[in-house]
mmCIF file of C-alpha atoms and ligand atoms in Angstrom:
data_model
loop_
_atom_site.group_PDB
_atom_site.id
_atom_site.type_symbol
_atom_site.label_atom_id
_atom_site.label_comp_id
_atom_site.label_asym_id
_atom_site.label_seq_id
_atom_site.Cartn_x
_atom_site.Cartn_y
_atom_site.Cartn_z
ATOM 1 C CA UNK A 1 26.499 0.093 15.283
ATOM 2 C CA UNK A 2 24.298 1.143 12.367
ATOM 3 C CA UNK A 3 26.252 1.803 9.231
ATOM 4 C CA UNK A 4 25.067 3.685 6.156
ATOM 5 C CA UNK A 5 26.661 4.338 2.803
ATOM 6 C CA UNK A 6 26.105 7.855 1.524
ATOM 7 C CA UNK A 7 27.014 8.939 -2.002
ATOM 8 C CA UNK A 8 28.071 12.587 -2.143
ATOM 9 C CA UNK A 9 27.572 14.255 -5.504
ATOM 10 C CA UNK A 10 29.251 17.616 -5.024
ATOM 11 C CA UNK A 11 27.976 19.077 -8.293
ATOM 12 C CA UNK A 12 28.940 22.384 -9.884
ATOM 13 C CA UNK A 13 29.383 26.022 -8.893
ATOM 14 C CA UNK A 14 28.875 26.458 -5.153
ATOM 15 C CA UNK A 15 28.177 22.703 -4.812
ATOM 16 C CA UNK A 16 31.597 21.626 -3.469
ATOM 17 C CA UNK A 17 31.704 24.488 -0.920
ATOM 18 C CA UNK A 18 28.330 23.741 0.584
ATOM 19 C CA UNK A 19 29.000 19.985 0.422
ATOM 20 C CA UNK A 20 32.076 20.527 2.604
ATOM 21 C CA UNK A 21 29.808 21.988 5.289
ATOM 22 C CA UNK A 22 27.361 19.100 4.968
ATOM 23 C CA UNK A 23 30.219 16.656 5.487
ATOM 24 C CA UNK A 24 31.241 18.438 8.713
ATOM 25 C CA UNK A 25 27.697 17.922 9.941
ATOM 26 C CA UNK A 26 27.545 14.270 8.883
ATOM 27 C CA UNK A 27 30.804 13.562 10.722
ATOM 28 C CA UNK A 28 29.498 15.196 13.872
ATOM 29 C CA UNK A 29 26.151 13.396 13.668
ATOM 30 C CA UNK A 30 27.958 10.076 13.221
ATOM 31 C CA UNK A 31 30.150 10.705 16.238
ATOM 32 C CA UNK A 32 27.291 11.913 18.463
ATOM 33 C CA UNK A 33 24.906 9.114 17.557
ATOM 34 C CA UNK A 34 27.419 6.301 17.284
ATOM 35 C CA UNK A 35 26.484 5.489 13.718
ATOM 36 C CA UNK A 36 28.882 4.971 10.874
ATOM 37 C CA UNK A 37 28.480 7.020 7.707
ATOM 38 C CA UNK A 38 30.588 5.738 4.863
ATOM 39 C CA UNK A 39 30.929 8.790 2.622
ATOM 40 C CA UNK A 40 31.932 8.418 -1.023
ATOM 41 C CA UNK A 41 32.298 11.435 -3.297
ATOM 42 C CA UNK A 42 31.357 10.933 -6.935
ATOM 43 C CA UNK A 43 31.361 13.346 -9.845
ATOM 44 C CA UNK A 44 28.087 14.545 -11.295
ATOM 45 C CA UNK A 45 27.038 17.493 -13.443
ATOM 46 C CA UNK A 46 28.969 19.767 -15.784
ATOM 47 C CA UNK A 47 32.310 19.131 -14.068
ATOM 48 C CA UNK A 48 31.796 15.420 -14.550
ATOM 49 C CA UNK A 49 31.145 16.028 -18.241
ATOM 50 C CA UNK A 50 34.399 17.962 -18.655
ATOM 51 C CA UNK A 51 36.411 15.457 -16.615
ATOM 52 C CA UNK A 52 34.863 12.155 -17.583
ATOM 53 C CA UNK A 53 32.941 12.885 -20.784
ATOM 54 C CA UNK A 54 29.533 12.300 -19.175
ATOM 55 C CA UNK A 55 27.562 14.319 -16.604
ATOM 56 C CA UNK A 56 26.405 11.094 -14.886
ATOM 57 C CA UNK A 57 29.366 8.740 -15.398
ATOM 58 C CA UNK A 58 29.033 4.969 -15.004
ATOM 59 C CA UNK A 59 31.302 5.059 -11.929
ATOM 60 C CA UNK A 60 28.925 7.513 -10.242
ATOM 61 C CA UNK A 61 25.948 5.345 -11.155
ATOM 62 C CA UNK A 62 27.469 2.345 -9.408
ATOM 63 C CA UNK A 63 28.371 4.373 -6.290
ATOM 64 C CA UNK A 64 24.759 5.590 -6.168
ATOM 65 C CA UNK A 65 23.411 2.076 -6.761
ATOM 66 C CA UNK A 66 25.384 0.876 -3.751
ATOM 67 C CA UNK A 67 24.462 3.781 -1.495
ATOM 68 C CA UNK A 68 21.759 3.808 1.187
ATOM 69 C CA UNK A 69 21.121 7.470 0.365
ATOM 70 C CA UNK A 70 22.466 10.127 -1.951
ATOM 71 C CA UNK A 71 23.282 13.732 -1.104
ATOM 72 C CA UNK A 72 23.495 15.875 -4.204
ATOM 73 C CA UNK A 73 24.776 19.409 -4.653
ATOM 74 C CA UNK A 74 23.409 21.821 -7.249
ATOM 75 C CA UNK A 75 24.469 21.370 -10.859
ATOM 76 C CA UNK A 76 24.708 23.494 -13.982
ATOM 77 C CA UNK A 77 26.723 26.330 -15.445
ATOM 78 C CA UNK A 78 26.019 29.836 -16.624
ATOM 79 C CA UNK A 79 23.941 30.021 -19.797
ATOM 80 C CA UNK A 80 27.077 30.839 -21.851
ATOM 81 C CA UNK A 81 29.146 28.004 -20.385
ATOM 82 C CA UNK A 82 26.316 25.523 -20.905
ATOM 83 C CA UNK A 83 26.446 26.201 -24.627
ATOM 84 C CA UNK A 84 29.847 24.453 -24.680
ATOM 85 C CA UNK A 85 28.148 21.164 -23.840
ATOM 86 C CA UNK A 86 26.008 19.228 -26.336
ATOM 87 C CA UNK A 87 22.312 19.661 -25.501
ATOM 88 C CA UNK A 88 21.728 16.093 -24.304
ATOM 89 C CA UNK A 89 24.868 16.145 -22.165
ATOM 90 C CA UNK A 90 23.941 19.346 -20.350
ATOM 91 C CA UNK A 91 23.749 18.432 -16.693
ATOM 92 C CA UNK A 92 19.995 18.942 -16.227
ATOM 93 C CA UNK A 93 19.032 16.673 -19.124
ATOM 94 C CA UNK A 94 22.104 14.421 -19.011
ATOM 95 C CA UNK A 95 22.432 13.887 -15.246
ATOM 96 C CA UNK A 96 19.636 15.177 -13.055
ATOM 97 C CA UNK A 97 16.612 13.839 -14.933
ATOM 98 C CA UNK A 98 18.358 10.468 -15.473
ATOM 99 C CA UNK A 99 19.101 10.331 -11.710
ATOM 100 C CA UNK A 100 15.422 10.902 -10.955
ATOM 101 C CA UNK A 101 14.395 8.343 -13.538
ATOM 102 C CA UNK A 102 16.970 5.732 -12.422
ATOM 103 C CA UNK A 103 15.682 5.691 -8.856
ATOM 104 C CA UNK A 104 12.089 6.583 -9.695
ATOM 105 C CA UNK A 105 12.146 9.339 -7.087
ATOM 106 C CA UNK A 106 8.555 10.340 -7.634
ATOM 107 C CA UNK A 107 7.913 12.126 -4.348
ATOM 108 C CA UNK A 108 9.656 15.444 -3.957
ATOM 109 C CA UNK A 109 9.268 17.155 -0.590
ATOM 110 C CA UNK A 110 10.099 20.856 -0.578
ATOM 111 C CA UNK A 111 9.653 22.440 2.829
ATOM 112 C CA UNK A 112 8.998 26.170 2.769
ATOM 113 C CA UNK A 113 9.866 27.149 6.274
ATOM 114 C CA UNK A 114 10.484 30.542 7.798
ATOM 115 C CA UNK A 115 10.186 30.849 11.564
ATOM 116 C CA UNK A 116 9.160 34.229 12.926
ATOM 117 C CA UNK A 117 12.744 34.989 13.982
ATOM 118 C CA UNK A 118 13.812 34.837 10.360
ATOM 119 C CA UNK A 119 10.911 36.881 8.957
ATOM 120 C CA UNK A 120 13.371 39.634 7.996
ATOM 121 C CA UNK A 121 14.651 37.438 5.142
ATOM 122 C CA UNK A 122 11.292 37.619 3.400
ATOM 123 C CA UNK A 123 10.312 40.386 0.981
ATOM 124 C CA UNK A 124 6.736 40.076 2.308
ATOM 125 C CA UNK A 125 5.390 42.470 4.921
ATOM 126 C CA UNK A 126 5.536 41.330 8.579
ATOM 127 C CA UNK A 127 1.730 41.302 8.788
ATOM 128 C CA UNK A 128 1.639 38.744 5.976
ATOM 129 C CA UNK A 129 4.355 36.584 7.547
ATOM 130 C CA UNK A 130 2.640 36.674 10.956
ATOM 131 C CA UNK A 131 4.001 33.865 13.127
ATOM 132 C CA UNK A 132 6.010 32.476 10.271
ATOM 133 C CA UNK A 133 5.571 30.308 7.195
ATOM 134 C CA UNK A 134 5.496 26.532 7.286
ATOM 135 C CA UNK A 135 4.379 24.842 4.075
ATOM 136 C CA UNK A 136 5.262 21.450 2.634
ATOM 137 C CA UNK A 137 5.173 21.408 -1.154
ATOM 138 C CA UNK A 138 4.846 17.901 -2.527
ATOM 139 C CA UNK A 139 5.819 17.764 -6.168
ATOM 140 C CA UNK A 140 5.425 14.749 -8.440
ATOM 141 C CA UNK A 141 8.947 14.368 -9.802
ATOM 142 C CA UNK A 142 9.150 11.728 -12.521
ATOM 143 C CA UNK A 143 6.152 12.323 -14.763
ATOM 144 C CA UNK A 144 4.404 14.974 -16.805
ATOM 145 C CA UNK A 145 5.986 17.160 -19.447
ATOM 146 C CA UNK A 146 9.485 16.601 -18.117
ATOM 147 C CA UNK A 147 9.466 12.913 -18.944
ATOM 148 C CA UNK A 148 6.961 12.730 -21.799
ATOM 149 C CA UNK A 149 7.731 11.927 -25.407
ATOM 150 C CA UNK A 150 9.497 14.804 -27.186
ATOM 151 C CA UNK A 151 9.762 15.435 -30.859
ATOM 152 C CA UNK A 152 11.205 18.184 -33.036
ATOM 153 C CA UNK A 153 11.246 18.523 -36.799
ATOM 154 C CA UNK A 154 9.833 20.292 -39.811
ATOM 155 C CA UNK A 155 6.088 20.160 -40.282
ATOM 156 C CA UNK A 156 4.098 19.833 -43.500
ATOM 157 C CA UNK A 157 4.162 23.604 -43.971
ATOM 158 C CA UNK A 158 7.968 23.610 -43.787
ATOM 159 C CA UNK A 159 8.009 25.198 -40.348
ATOM 160 C CA UNK A 160 10.176 24.018 -37.461
ATOM 161 C CA UNK A 161 7.970 22.529 -34.783
ATOM 162 C CA UNK A 162 8.276 20.969 -31.386
ATOM 163 C CA UNK A 163 5.983 18.592 -29.566
ATOM 164 C CA UNK A 164 6.221 17.574 -25.918
ATOM 165 C CA UNK A 165 3.699 15.327 -24.259
ATOM 166 C CA UNK A 166 2.242 15.518 -20.797
ATOM 167 C CA UNK A 167 1.313 12.058 -19.684
ATOM 168 C CA UNK A 168 0.283 10.575 -16.357
ATOM 169 C CA UNK A 169 -1.353 7.267 -15.651
ATOM 170 C CA UNK A 170 -3.580 6.667 -12.659
ATOM 171 C CA UNK A 171 -0.949 4.739 -10.701
ATOM 172 C CA UNK A 172 1.537 7.597 -10.972
ATOM 173 C CA UNK A 173 -1.050 10.002 -9.601
ATOM 174 C CA UNK A 174 -2.277 7.613 -6.944
ATOM 175 C CA UNK A 175 1.137 7.091 -5.357
ATOM 176 C CA UNK A 176 1.928 10.803 -5.053
ATOM 177 C CA UNK A 177 -1.571 11.477 -3.693
ATOM 178 C CA UNK A 178 -1.018 8.816 -1.056
ATOM 179 C CA UNK A 179 2.194 10.520 -0.009
ATOM 180 C CA UNK A 180 0.408 13.881 0.106
ATOM 181 C CA UNK A 181 -2.559 12.647 2.160
ATOM 182 C CA UNK A 182 -0.277 10.837 4.608
ATOM 183 C CA UNK A 183 1.777 13.990 5.036
ATOM 184 C CA UNK A 184 -1.340 16.102 5.546
ATOM 185 C CA UNK A 185 -2.613 13.608 8.088
ATOM 186 C CA UNK A 186 0.572 14.000 10.128
ATOM 187 C CA UNK A 187 0.369 17.792 9.973
ATOM 188 C CA UNK A 188 -2.710 20.020 9.985
ATOM 189 C CA UNK A 189 -5.005 17.659 8.060
ATOM 190 C CA UNK A 190 -5.554 20.130 5.248
ATOM 191 C CA UNK A 191 -4.380 19.394 1.712
ATOM 192 C CA UNK A 192 -4.338 21.969 -1.055
ATOM 193 C CA UNK A 193 -4.637 20.146 -4.354
ATOM 194 C CA UNK A 194 -3.138 22.298 -7.101
ATOM 195 C CA UNK A 195 -4.494 21.793 -10.621
ATOM 196 C CA UNK A 196 -5.543 23.409 -13.889
ATOM 197 C CA UNK A 197 -8.614 21.346 -14.682
ATOM 198 C CA UNK A 198 -10.373 24.235 -16.411
ATOM 199 C CA UNK A 199 -7.942 23.684 -19.306
ATOM 200 C CA UNK A 200 -5.880 20.511 -18.900
ATOM 201 C CA UNK A 201 -7.319 16.999 -19.156
ATOM 202 C CA UNK A 202 -4.341 15.791 -17.148
ATOM 203 C CA UNK A 203 -5.661 17.848 -14.241
ATOM 204 C CA UNK A 204 -9.138 16.347 -14.637
ATOM 205 C CA UNK A 205 -7.693 12.863 -14.075
ATOM 206 C CA UNK A 206 -5.421 14.243 -11.334
ATOM 207 C CA UNK A 207 -8.455 15.596 -9.473
ATOM 208 C CA UNK A 208 -10.469 12.400 -9.944
ATOM 209 C CA UNK A 209 -7.671 10.387 -8.338
ATOM 210 C CA UNK A 210 -7.385 12.964 -5.570
ATOM 211 C CA UNK A 211 -11.041 12.325 -4.700
ATOM 212 C CA UNK A 212 -10.569 8.539 -4.841
ATOM 213 C CA UNK A 213 -7.472 8.478 -2.648
ATOM 214 C CA UNK A 214 -9.065 11.020 -0.317
ATOM 215 C CA UNK A 215 -11.798 8.497 0.508
ATOM 216 C CA UNK A 216 -9.227 6.625 2.575
ATOM 217 C CA UNK A 217 -8.341 9.771 4.484
ATOM 218 C CA UNK A 218 -11.707 11.163 5.598
ATOM 219 C CA UNK A 219 -10.101 13.310 8.286
ATOM 220 C CA UNK A 220 -8.071 15.277 5.730
ATOM 221 C CA UNK A 221 -9.841 18.299 4.256
ATOM 222 C CA UNK A 222 -9.059 18.818 0.570
ATOM 223 C CA UNK A 223 -9.081 22.301 -0.918
ATOM 224 C CA UNK A 224 -8.814 22.409 -4.685
ATOM 225 C CA UNK A 225 -7.130 25.449 -6.124
ATOM 226 C CA UNK A 226 -6.100 26.407 -9.653
ATOM 227 C CA UNK A 227 -2.347 26.713 -10.071
ATOM 228 C CA UNK A 228 -2.460 30.329 -11.230
ATOM 229 C CA UNK A 229 -4.601 31.341 -8.248
ATOM 230 C CA UNK A 230 -2.263 29.424 -5.948
ATOM 231 C CA UNK A 231 0.632 31.538 -7.251
ATOM 232 C CA UNK A 232 -1.231 34.678 -6.242
ATOM 233 C CA UNK A 233 -2.192 33.375 -2.806
ATOM 234 C CA UNK A 234 1.367 32.282 -2.084
ATOM 235 C CA UNK A 235 2.223 35.990 -2.147
ATOM 236 C CA UNK A 236 -0.939 37.403 -0.610
ATOM 237 C CA UNK A 237 -1.549 34.879 2.122
ATOM 238 C CA UNK A 238 1.038 32.076 2.307
ATOM 239 C CA UNK A 239 -0.162 31.082 5.760
ATOM 240 C CA UNK A 240 -3.379 29.673 4.260
ATOM 241 C CA UNK A 241 -1.313 26.708 2.986
ATOM 242 C CA UNK A 242 0.021 23.739 4.884
ATOM 243 C CA UNK A 243 0.528 20.760 2.538
ATOM 244 C CA UNK A 244 0.278 21.371 -1.203
ATOM 245 C CA UNK A 245 0.388 18.632 -3.857
ATOM 246 C CA UNK A 246 0.985 19.176 -7.555
ATOM 247 C CA UNK A 247 2.337 17.693 -10.760
ATOM 248 C CA UNK A 248 5.952 18.036 -11.839
ATOM 249 C CA UNK A 249 6.081 21.331 -13.701
ATOM 250 C CA UNK A 250 3.616 23.190 -11.475
ATOM 251 C CA UNK A 251 5.817 22.063 -8.591
ATOM 252 C CA UNK A 252 8.984 23.306 -10.236
ATOM 253 C CA UNK A 253 7.526 26.775 -10.650
ATOM 254 C CA UNK A 254 5.578 27.157 -7.406
ATOM 255 C CA UNK A 255 8.456 25.836 -5.302
ATOM 256 C CA UNK A 256 10.770 28.501 -6.724
ATOM 257 C CA UNK A 257 8.109 31.090 -6.021
ATOM 258 C CA UNK A 258 7.905 29.783 -2.477
ATOM 259 C CA UNK A 259 11.680 30.234 -2.211
ATOM 260 C CA UNK A 260 11.075 33.814 -3.272
ATOM 261 C CA UNK A 261 8.659 34.434 -0.421
ATOM 262 C CA UNK A 262 11.278 33.105 2.003
ATOM 263 C CA UNK A 263 13.685 35.613 0.520
ATOM 264 C CA UNK A 264 16.026 33.118 -1.119
ATOM 265 C CA UNK A 265 16.168 29.711 -2.736
ATOM 266 C CA UNK A 266 19.178 29.270 -0.463
ATOM 267 C CA UNK A 267 16.640 28.419 2.236
ATOM 268 C CA UNK A 268 15.115 25.524 0.271
ATOM 269 C CA UNK A 269 16.372 21.991 0.916
ATOM 270 C CA UNK A 270 14.523 19.002 -0.543
ATOM 271 C CA UNK A 271 14.034 15.262 -0.452
ATOM 272 C CA UNK A 272 13.359 13.112 -3.518
ATOM 273 C CA UNK A 273 11.981 9.761 -2.509
ATOM 274 C CA UNK A 274 11.582 6.644 -4.621
ATOM 275 C CA UNK A 275 10.424 3.138 -3.746
ATOM 276 C CA UNK A 276 13.952 1.890 -2.976
ATOM 277 C CA UNK A 277 16.225 4.901 -2.941
ATOM 278 C CA UNK A 278 16.131 8.529 -1.961
ATOM 279 C CA UNK A 279 18.307 11.451 -2.775
ATOM 280 C CA UNK A 280 18.478 14.859 -1.129
ATOM 281 C CA UNK A 281 19.353 18.157 -2.740
ATOM 282 C CA UNK A 282 19.050 21.916 -2.420
ATOM 283 C CA UNK A 283 16.238 23.181 -4.659
ATOM 284 C CA UNK A 284 18.399 25.969 -6.056
ATOM 285 C CA UNK A 285 20.953 26.156 -8.847
ATOM 286 C CA UNK A 286 24.731 26.166 -8.690
ATOM 287 C CA UNK A 287 25.066 29.994 -8.483
ATOM 288 C CA UNK A 288 28.200 30.169 -10.667
ATOM 289 C CA UNK A 289 28.436 33.935 -10.043
ATOM 290 C CA UNK A 290 29.324 33.422 -6.370
ATOM 291 C CA UNK A 291 31.116 30.068 -6.658
ATOM 292 C CA UNK A 292 34.499 29.785 -4.934
ATOM 293 C CA UNK A 293 33.986 32.944 -2.868
ATOM 294 C CA UNK A 294 33.080 31.178 0.378
ATOM 295 C CA UNK A 295 29.909 33.287 0.729
ATOM 296 C CA UNK A 296 27.124 30.870 -0.264
ATOM 297 C CA UNK A 297 24.907 29.895 2.634
ATOM 298 C CA UNK A 298 24.964 26.123 3.239
ATOM 299 C CA UNK A 299 21.454 26.070 4.819
ATOM 300 C CA UNK A 300 19.755 24.257 1.911
ATOM 301 C CA UNK A 301 22.492 21.613 1.853
ATOM 302 C CA UNK A 302 22.547 21.101 5.621
ATOM 303 C CA UNK A 303 18.716 21.120 5.601
ATOM 304 C CA UNK A 304 18.912 18.344 3.000
ATOM 305 C CA UNK A 305 21.099 16.408 5.456
ATOM 306 C CA UNK A 306 18.423 16.935 8.126
ATOM 307 C CA UNK A 307 15.807 15.534 5.742
ATOM 308 C CA UNK A 308 18.065 12.553 5.023
ATOM 309 C CA UNK A 309 18.507 11.836 8.737
ATOM 310 C CA UNK A 310 14.752 11.816 9.197
ATOM 311 C CA UNK A 311 13.553 10.138 6.032
ATOM 312 C CA UNK A 312 16.330 7.653 5.226
ATOM 313 C CA UNK A 313 17.795 6.838 8.653
ATOM 314 C CA UNK A 314 14.857 7.387 11.061
ATOM 315 C CA UNK A 315 16.916 9.827 13.118
ATOM 316 C CA UNK A 316 13.983 12.183 13.682
ATOM 317 C CA UNK A 317 15.239 13.688 16.891
ATOM 318 C CA UNK A 318 18.675 14.500 15.519
ATOM 319 C CA UNK A 319 17.062 15.952 12.387
ATOM 320 C CA UNK A 320 15.064 18.338 14.585
ATOM 321 C CA UNK A 321 18.229 19.244 16.482
ATOM 322 C CA UNK A 322 19.925 20.068 13.220
ATOM 323 C CA UNK A 323 17.102 22.360 12.018
ATOM 324 C CA UNK A 324 17.158 24.080 15.350
ATOM 325 C CA UNK A 325 20.937 24.438 15.291
ATOM 326 C CA UNK A 326 20.819 26.128 11.885
ATOM 327 C CA UNK A 327 18.002 28.434 12.863
ATOM 328 C CA UNK A 328 19.669 29.446 16.058
ATOM 329 C CA UNK A 329 22.742 30.538 14.098
ATOM 330 C CA UNK A 330 20.510 32.904 12.090
ATOM 331 C CA UNK A 331 18.605 33.936 15.191
ATOM 332 C CA UNK A 332 21.952 34.702 16.870
ATOM 333 C CA UNK A 333 22.423 37.424 14.259
ATOM 334 C CA UNK A 334 24.758 35.647 11.824
ATOM 335 C CA UNK A 335 24.269 35.338 8.105
ATOM 336 C CA UNK A 336 26.162 35.070 4.836
ATOM 337 C CA UNK A 337 26.363 37.848 2.295
ATOM 338 C CA UNK A 338 24.394 35.955 -0.368
ATOM 339 C CA UNK A 339 21.346 36.112 1.928
ATOM 340 C CA UNK A 340 21.751 39.400 3.748
ATOM 341 C CA UNK A 341 22.671 42.954 2.880
ATOM 342 C CA UNK A 342 25.744 44.511 4.531
ATOM 343 C CA UNK A 343 23.620 47.136 6.327
ATOM 344 C CA UNK A 344 21.016 44.693 7.660
ATOM 345 C CA UNK A 345 22.551 44.589 11.140
ATOM 346 C CA UNK A 346 23.690 40.974 10.949
ATOM 347 C CA UNK A 347 27.233 39.754 11.502
ATOM 348 C CA UNK A 348 28.427 38.509 8.144
ATOM 349 C CA UNK A 349 30.182 35.147 8.159
ATOM 350 C CA UNK A 350 31.584 32.946 5.404
ATOM 351 C CA UNK A 351 30.200 29.617 4.197
ATOM 352 C CA UNK A 352 32.683 27.708 6.332
ATOM 353 C CA UNK A 353 32.153 29.886 9.404
ATOM 354 C CA UNK A 354 28.397 29.397 9.098
ATOM 355 C CA UNK A 355 28.958 25.623 8.935
ATOM 356 C CA UNK A 356 31.268 25.782 11.959
ATOM 357 C CA UNK A 357 28.636 27.660 13.928
ATOM 358 C CA UNK A 358 26.020 25.031 13.106
ATOM 359 C CA UNK A 359 28.505 22.356 14.216
ATOM 360 C CA UNK A 360 29.087 24.231 17.467
ATOM 361 C CA UNK A 361 25.346 24.552 18.176
ATOM 362 C CA UNK A 362 24.606 20.940 17.325
ATOM 363 C CA UNK A 363 27.515 19.715 19.427
ATOM 364 C CA UNK A 364 25.931 21.446 22.418
ATOM 365 C CA UNK A 365 22.531 19.769 22.026
ATOM 366 C CA UNK A 366 21.189 16.686 23.736
ATOM 367 C CA UNK A 367 22.194 13.457 22.086
ATOM 368 C CA UNK A 368 19.018 11.538 21.244
ATOM 369 C CA UNK A 369 20.210 8.058 22.324
ATOM 370 C CA UNK A 370 21.335 9.274 25.693
ATOM 371 C CA UNK A 371 17.982 10.968 26.295
ATOM 372 C CA UNK A 372 16.152 7.664 26.370
ATOM 373 C CA UNK A 373 18.780 5.891 28.459
HETATM 374 C C1 LIG B 1 14.576 21.784 -9.668
HETATM 375 C C2 LIG B 1 15.382 22.260 -10.832
HETATM 376 C C3 LIG B 1 15.331 21.204 -11.926
HETATM 377 C C4 LIG B 1 13.884 20.992 -12.292
HETATM 378 C C5 LIG B 1 16.174 21.514 -13.159
HETATM 379 C C6 LIG B 1 17.610 21.808 -12.795
HETATM 380 C C7 LIG B 1 16.084 20.435 -14.195
HETATM 381 O O1 LIG B 1 14.933 23.478 -11.295
HETATM 382 O O2 LIG B 1 14.951 20.753 -9.075
HETATM 383 O O3 LIG B 1 13.578 22.425 -9.340
HETATM 384 O O4 LIG B 1 13.351 21.754 -13.109
HETATM 385 O O5 LIG B 1 13.273 20.073 -11.766
HETATM 386 MN MN1 LIG B 2 13.309 24.288 -10.135
#
């Protein structure tokens, strides 16, 4: 029997609630597929800071080091609450970026997926959504401005100043381009390369490497598009995109915008892949305003489980089942109140009821191993 260790970092705000639903799914998947998932919870984020004095405590680091994969909930507090934590201990800077750096998770996959059945979630007009949206945003996750040298001080004129550097070397760009081309090759063979080479030298090098790597993928068509124009087209014509590749900060912004065109960041799971370790997380924040109310939709967290099944454990078929199970719950007319308005004609369910419905659907689907027997 295959056995995998999974570290569960519940996180802050709605994190623990949606993690509970993910655990229900993992238990069912284990049972159905006769695999063993050894689940270990570990504290991470603002709660970890208040409990253990560090947002990424040493004990959590060793649980993650040991794990075959990591499932992470959202972290962070309201702006006011965050002020109670020293700047470098705030969970984004003190936990999340160090997690990415520790495991060098350079390739961030953010699927932007809205089947036609779910088009009503989107603020875009039905004629723009057409048959649905299906984009894969590939964001470089451990370079650029986020990880560059930072400096603050007083300059020669006595003014406070800040300096942050945007640095990439060719190897960092090459490896993310390879991921992007391979992904495009498996999908529609079109890659939108997002850049700002009319201003940034970093984008000039980025584009050069894109051309070089592209020589090994002659069947993939590359379309270069400036990041600001891409933002416009994501609203006007999202269906023109299939795979998009971009540097860290462009990816942070455009992936949130893509969540907006789906109607909610609650529909955005993600995978963060490094050479030896991967972690999976919703792309959204910890939504402290709705925490503890049992109304947050667990889709992004359960979608992150689906990505883990596929990308860390090669359980592609079960991952597809899980996506389908979640979508059929929506298509059956159920939703949570964070995603849908009371008068939208859907039956409103809680976080845990939504999770139970996904469990019920998945339990009724074909078990992959038995299919091939
Ligand atoms: C994301 C988040 C993070 C980022 C924050 C929490 C540091 O917004 O994963 O997109 O900016 O990368
Ligand atoms: Mn973000």
